[in-house]
Short mmCIF file of C-alpha atoms in Angstrom, two decimals:
data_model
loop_
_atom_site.label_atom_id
_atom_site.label_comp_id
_atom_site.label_asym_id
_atom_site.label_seq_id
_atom_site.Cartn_x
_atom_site.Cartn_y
_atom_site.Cartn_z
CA UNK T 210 -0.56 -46.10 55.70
CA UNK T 211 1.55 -49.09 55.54
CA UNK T 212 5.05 -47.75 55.50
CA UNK T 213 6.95 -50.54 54.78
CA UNK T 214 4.62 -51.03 51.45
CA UNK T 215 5.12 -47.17 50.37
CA UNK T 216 8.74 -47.01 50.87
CA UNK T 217 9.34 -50.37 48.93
CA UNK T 218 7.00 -48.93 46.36
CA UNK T 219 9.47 -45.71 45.74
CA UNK T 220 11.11 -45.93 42.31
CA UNK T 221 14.75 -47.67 42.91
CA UNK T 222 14.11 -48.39 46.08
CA UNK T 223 15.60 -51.18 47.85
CA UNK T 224 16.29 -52.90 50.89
CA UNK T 225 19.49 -51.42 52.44
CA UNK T 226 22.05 -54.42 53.23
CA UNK T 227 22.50 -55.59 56.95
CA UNK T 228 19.71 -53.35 58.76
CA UNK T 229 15.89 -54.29 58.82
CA UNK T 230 13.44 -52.65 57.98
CA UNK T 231 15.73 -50.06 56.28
CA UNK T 232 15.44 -49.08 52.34
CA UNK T 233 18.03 -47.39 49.73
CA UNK T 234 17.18 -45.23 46.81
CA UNK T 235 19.01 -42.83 44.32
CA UNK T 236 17.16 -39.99 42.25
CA UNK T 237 20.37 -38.99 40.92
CA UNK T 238 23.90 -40.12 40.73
CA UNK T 239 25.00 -37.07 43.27
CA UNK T 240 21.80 -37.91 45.66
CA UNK T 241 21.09 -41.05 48.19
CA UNK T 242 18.83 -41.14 50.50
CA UNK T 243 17.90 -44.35 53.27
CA UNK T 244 15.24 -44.72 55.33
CA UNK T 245 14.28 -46.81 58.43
CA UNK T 246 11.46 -47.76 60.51
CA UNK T 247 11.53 -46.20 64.31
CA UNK T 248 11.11 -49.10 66.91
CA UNK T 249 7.73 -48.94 66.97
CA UNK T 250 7.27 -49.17 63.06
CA UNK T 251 5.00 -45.85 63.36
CA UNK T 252 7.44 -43.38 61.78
CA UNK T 253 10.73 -43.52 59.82
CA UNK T 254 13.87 -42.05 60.39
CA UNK T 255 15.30 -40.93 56.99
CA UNK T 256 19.11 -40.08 55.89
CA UNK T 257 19.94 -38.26 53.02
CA UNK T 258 23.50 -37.58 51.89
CA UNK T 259 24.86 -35.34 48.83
CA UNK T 260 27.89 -36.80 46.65
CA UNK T 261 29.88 -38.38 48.84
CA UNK T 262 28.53 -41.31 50.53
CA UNK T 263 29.87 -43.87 53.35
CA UNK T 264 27.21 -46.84 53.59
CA UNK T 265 28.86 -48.01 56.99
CA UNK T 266 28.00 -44.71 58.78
CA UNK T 267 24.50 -44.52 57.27
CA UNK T 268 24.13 -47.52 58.77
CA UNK T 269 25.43 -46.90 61.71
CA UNK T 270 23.08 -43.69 62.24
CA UNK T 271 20.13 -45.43 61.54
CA UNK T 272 20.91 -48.26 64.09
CA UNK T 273 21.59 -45.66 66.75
CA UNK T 274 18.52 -43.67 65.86
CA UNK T 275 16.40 -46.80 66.11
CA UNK T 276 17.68 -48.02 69.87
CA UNK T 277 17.33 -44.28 70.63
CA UNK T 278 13.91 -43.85 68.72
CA UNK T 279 11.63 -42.38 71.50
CA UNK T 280 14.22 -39.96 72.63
CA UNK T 281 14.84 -39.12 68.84
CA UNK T 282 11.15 -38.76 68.61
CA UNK T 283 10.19 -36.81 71.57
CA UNK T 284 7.02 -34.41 71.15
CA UNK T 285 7.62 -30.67 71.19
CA UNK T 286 11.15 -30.72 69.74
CA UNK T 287 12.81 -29.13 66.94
CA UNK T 288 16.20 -29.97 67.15
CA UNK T 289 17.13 -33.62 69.57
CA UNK T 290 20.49 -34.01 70.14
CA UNK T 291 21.62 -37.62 71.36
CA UNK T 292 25.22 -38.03 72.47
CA UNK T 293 27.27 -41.11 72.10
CA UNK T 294 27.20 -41.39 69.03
CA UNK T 295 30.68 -42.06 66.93
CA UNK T 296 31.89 -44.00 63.61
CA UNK T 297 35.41 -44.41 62.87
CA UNK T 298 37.17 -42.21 60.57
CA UNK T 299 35.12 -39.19 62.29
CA UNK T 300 34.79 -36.61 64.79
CA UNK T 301 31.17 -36.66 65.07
CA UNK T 302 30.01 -37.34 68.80
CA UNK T 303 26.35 -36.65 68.72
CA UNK T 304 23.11 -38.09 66.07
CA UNK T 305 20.50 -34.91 65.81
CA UNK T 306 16.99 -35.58 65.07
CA UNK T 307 14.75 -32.89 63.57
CA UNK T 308 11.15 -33.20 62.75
CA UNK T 309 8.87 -33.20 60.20
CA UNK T 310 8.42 -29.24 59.51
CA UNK T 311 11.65 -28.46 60.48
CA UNK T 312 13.45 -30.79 57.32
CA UNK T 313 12.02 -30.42 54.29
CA UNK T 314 12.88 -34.11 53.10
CA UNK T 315 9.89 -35.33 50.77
CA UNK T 316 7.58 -32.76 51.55
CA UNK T 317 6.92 -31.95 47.78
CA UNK T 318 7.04 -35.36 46.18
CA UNK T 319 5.73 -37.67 49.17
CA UNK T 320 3.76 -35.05 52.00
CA UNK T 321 2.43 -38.14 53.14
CA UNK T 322 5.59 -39.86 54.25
CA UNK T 323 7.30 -36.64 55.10
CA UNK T 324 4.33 -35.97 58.04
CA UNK T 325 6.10 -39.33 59.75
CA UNK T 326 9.86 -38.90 58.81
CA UNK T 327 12.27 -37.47 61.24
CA UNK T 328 15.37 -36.29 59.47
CA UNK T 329 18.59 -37.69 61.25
CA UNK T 330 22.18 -36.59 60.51
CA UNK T 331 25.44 -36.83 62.26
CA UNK T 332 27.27 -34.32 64.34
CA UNK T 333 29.01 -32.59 67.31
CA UNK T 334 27.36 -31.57 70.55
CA UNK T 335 28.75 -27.61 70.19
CA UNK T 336 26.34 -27.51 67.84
CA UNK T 337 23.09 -27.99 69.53
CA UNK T 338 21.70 -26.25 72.61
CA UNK T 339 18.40 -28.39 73.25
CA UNK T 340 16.47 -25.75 73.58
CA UNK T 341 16.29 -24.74 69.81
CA UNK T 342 12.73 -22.79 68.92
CA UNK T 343 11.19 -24.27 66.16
CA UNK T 344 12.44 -21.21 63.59
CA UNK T 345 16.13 -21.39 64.97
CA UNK T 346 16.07 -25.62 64.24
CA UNK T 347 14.86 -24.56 60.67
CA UNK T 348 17.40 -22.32 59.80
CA UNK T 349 19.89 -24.53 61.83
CA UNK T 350 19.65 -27.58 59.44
CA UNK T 351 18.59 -25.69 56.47
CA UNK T 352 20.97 -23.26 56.08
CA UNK T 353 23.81 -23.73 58.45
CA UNK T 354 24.42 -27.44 59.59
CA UNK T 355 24.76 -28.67 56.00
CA UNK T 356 23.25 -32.45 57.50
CA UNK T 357 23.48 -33.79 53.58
CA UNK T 358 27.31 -33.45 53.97
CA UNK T 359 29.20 -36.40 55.97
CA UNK T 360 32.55 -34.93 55.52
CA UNK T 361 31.67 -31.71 57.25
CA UNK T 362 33.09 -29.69 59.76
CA UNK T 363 31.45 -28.56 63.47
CA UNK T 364 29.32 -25.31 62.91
CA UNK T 365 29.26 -24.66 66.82
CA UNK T 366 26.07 -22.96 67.87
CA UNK T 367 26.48 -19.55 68.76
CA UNK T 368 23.73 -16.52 68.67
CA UNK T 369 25.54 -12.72 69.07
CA UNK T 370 24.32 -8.79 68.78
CA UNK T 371 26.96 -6.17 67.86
CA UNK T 372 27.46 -2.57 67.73
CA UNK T 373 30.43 -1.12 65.40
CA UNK T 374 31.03 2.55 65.96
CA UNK T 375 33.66 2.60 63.77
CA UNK T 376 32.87 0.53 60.88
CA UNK T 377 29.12 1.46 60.73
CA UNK T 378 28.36 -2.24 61.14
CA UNK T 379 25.47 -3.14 63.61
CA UNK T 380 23.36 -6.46 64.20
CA UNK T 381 19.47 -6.11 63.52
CA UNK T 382 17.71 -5.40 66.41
CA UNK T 383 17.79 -5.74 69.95
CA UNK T 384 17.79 -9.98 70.31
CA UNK T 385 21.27 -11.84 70.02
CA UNK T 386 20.69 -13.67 66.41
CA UNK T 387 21.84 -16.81 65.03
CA UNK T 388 25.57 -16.25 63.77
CA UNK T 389 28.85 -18.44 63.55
CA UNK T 390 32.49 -18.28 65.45
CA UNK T 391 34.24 -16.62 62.20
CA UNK T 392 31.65 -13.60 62.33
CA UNK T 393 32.44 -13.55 65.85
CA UNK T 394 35.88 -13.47 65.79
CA UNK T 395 36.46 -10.98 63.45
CA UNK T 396 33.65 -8.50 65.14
CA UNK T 397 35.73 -8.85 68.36
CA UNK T 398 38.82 -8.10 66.27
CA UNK T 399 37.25 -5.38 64.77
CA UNK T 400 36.53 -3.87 68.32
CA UNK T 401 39.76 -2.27 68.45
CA UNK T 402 39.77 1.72 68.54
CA UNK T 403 35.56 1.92 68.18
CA UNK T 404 34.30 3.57 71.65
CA UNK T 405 31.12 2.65 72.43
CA UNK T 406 30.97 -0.78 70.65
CA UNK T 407 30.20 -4.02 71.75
CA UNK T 408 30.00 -7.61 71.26
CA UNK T 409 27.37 -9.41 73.25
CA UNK T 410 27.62 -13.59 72.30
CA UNK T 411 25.77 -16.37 73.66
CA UNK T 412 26.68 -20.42 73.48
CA UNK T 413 25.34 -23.60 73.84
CA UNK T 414 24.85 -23.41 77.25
CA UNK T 415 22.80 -20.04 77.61
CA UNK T 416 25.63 -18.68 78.94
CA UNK T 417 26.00 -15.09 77.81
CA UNK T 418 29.87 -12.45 77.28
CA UNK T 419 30.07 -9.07 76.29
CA UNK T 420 32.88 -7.23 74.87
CA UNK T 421 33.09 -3.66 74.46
CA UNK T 422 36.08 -1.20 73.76
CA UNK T 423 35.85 1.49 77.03
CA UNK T 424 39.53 2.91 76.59
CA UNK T 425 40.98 -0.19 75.70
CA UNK T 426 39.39 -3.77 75.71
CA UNK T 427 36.82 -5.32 78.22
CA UNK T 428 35.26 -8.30 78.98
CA UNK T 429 32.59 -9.38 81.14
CA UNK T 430 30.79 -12.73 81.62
CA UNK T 431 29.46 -15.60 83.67
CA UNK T 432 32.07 -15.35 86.51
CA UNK T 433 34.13 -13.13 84.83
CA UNK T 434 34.02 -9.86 86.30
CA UNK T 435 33.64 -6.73 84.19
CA UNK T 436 37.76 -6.13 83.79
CA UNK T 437 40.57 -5.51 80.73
CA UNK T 438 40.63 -7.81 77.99
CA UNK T 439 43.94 -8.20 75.52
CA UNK T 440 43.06 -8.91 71.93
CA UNK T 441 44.39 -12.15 71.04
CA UNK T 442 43.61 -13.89 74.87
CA UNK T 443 39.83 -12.01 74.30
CA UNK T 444 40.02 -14.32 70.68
CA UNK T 445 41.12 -17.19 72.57
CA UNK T 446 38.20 -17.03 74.61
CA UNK T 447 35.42 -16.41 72.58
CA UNK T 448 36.28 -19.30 70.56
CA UNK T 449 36.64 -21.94 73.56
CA UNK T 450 33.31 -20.46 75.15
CA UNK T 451 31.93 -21.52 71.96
CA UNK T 452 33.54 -24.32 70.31
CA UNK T 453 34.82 -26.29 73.63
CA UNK T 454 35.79 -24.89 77.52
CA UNK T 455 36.25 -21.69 78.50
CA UNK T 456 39.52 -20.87 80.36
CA UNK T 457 40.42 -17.31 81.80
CA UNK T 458 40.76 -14.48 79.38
#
């Protein structure tokens, strides 16, 4: 398949100003979406960005994504964060790359061009581990990364199990499940008075806490002995083991 034939060939499409090899189109007025050869002019690296849109950025992905292309597309997968990435106006730090499978970007209208596009979107390092299996990069950018959305906020990664003695409330089964910091926070809050509960969390890193209420508040970590907790420093923590560095609880 000649690429560069079948994405000129798109209806509206059209070269995208100041970057080769790189095309524009718009189904809709609330929809854009760009595309642009990898280095090697074997796959494409497509961007696709609900309402509203900031040309300069989209540009400046796809440059980074092509000098970065066989990182980006590195076999066996699902999720490739690349750091040093950044735009002014925002916070992002990081360009993710997700494979075909894992995106769902033309697989209906063009399955032929979505076998060879890698999906890449802009954002911040707390929210990738690496090590993402192919079903947690899915519902990652699907569902919780919102990658259409350049104005977006970090959705740091984070996967927890709970036990709520007192409210009833209880995580499904026994593995730690994808989640985000507000669930987390206000499960630790809700800690309080429930013997026999617990809050087990797990960041980026692999590293792994757990909370539990034992007459009063506990903690116990990656060097942080099992020992008291208060509420609000417990809080404090959680969030910075997540979201940035962890300091003493």
């Amino acid at each position: 398949m000649d690429l560069t034939e079948k994405i000129s060939g798109l209806p509206g499409a059209a070269p995208l100003d100041g970057i080769s090899d790189a095309w524009h189109w718009s189904p809709n007025p609330r929809f854009n979406f760009f595309a642009a050869l990898t280095e090697d002019g074997k796959h494409l690296f497509q961007v696709n960005v609900m309402d509203a849109c900031d040309q300069d950025l989209v540009r400046a992905l796809l440059r980074f994504a092509r000098e970065h292309s066989r990182e980006a597309t590195a076999p066996g997968r699902f999720l490739v964060p690349i750091t040093g990435f950044s735009h002014p106006g925002y916070g992002f730090d990081t360009l993710a790359s997700v494979p075909p499978g894992v995106h769902g970007y033309l697989a209906r209208e063009h399955p032929d061009l979505h076998a060879v596009a890698y999906a890449v979107f802009p954002g911040y390092r707390s929210e990738f581990s690496g090590a993402e299996s192919e079903d947690e990069a899915r519902v990652r950018v699907r569902k919780m990364l919102r990658p259409t959305t350049l104005g977006r906020e970090p959705v740091p990664f984070l996967k927890m199990r709970y036990d709520n003695t007192r409210t009833k409330s209880r995580s499904t089964g026994s593995e730690r499940g994808l989640a985000t910091l507000p669930v987390l926070l206000q499960e630790l809050a809700l800690l309080q008075q429930a013997p026999g509960s617990f809050v087990e969390w797990e960041n980026r890193h692999g590293d792994i806490w757990q909370a539990r209420w034992d007459d009063g508040l506990r903690l116990q970590g990656p060097s942080v002995p099992d020992r008291p907790a208060d509420s609000d420093g417990l809080l404090a923590f959680a969030e910075k083991t997540v979201a940035g560095s962890p300091s003493p609880a």
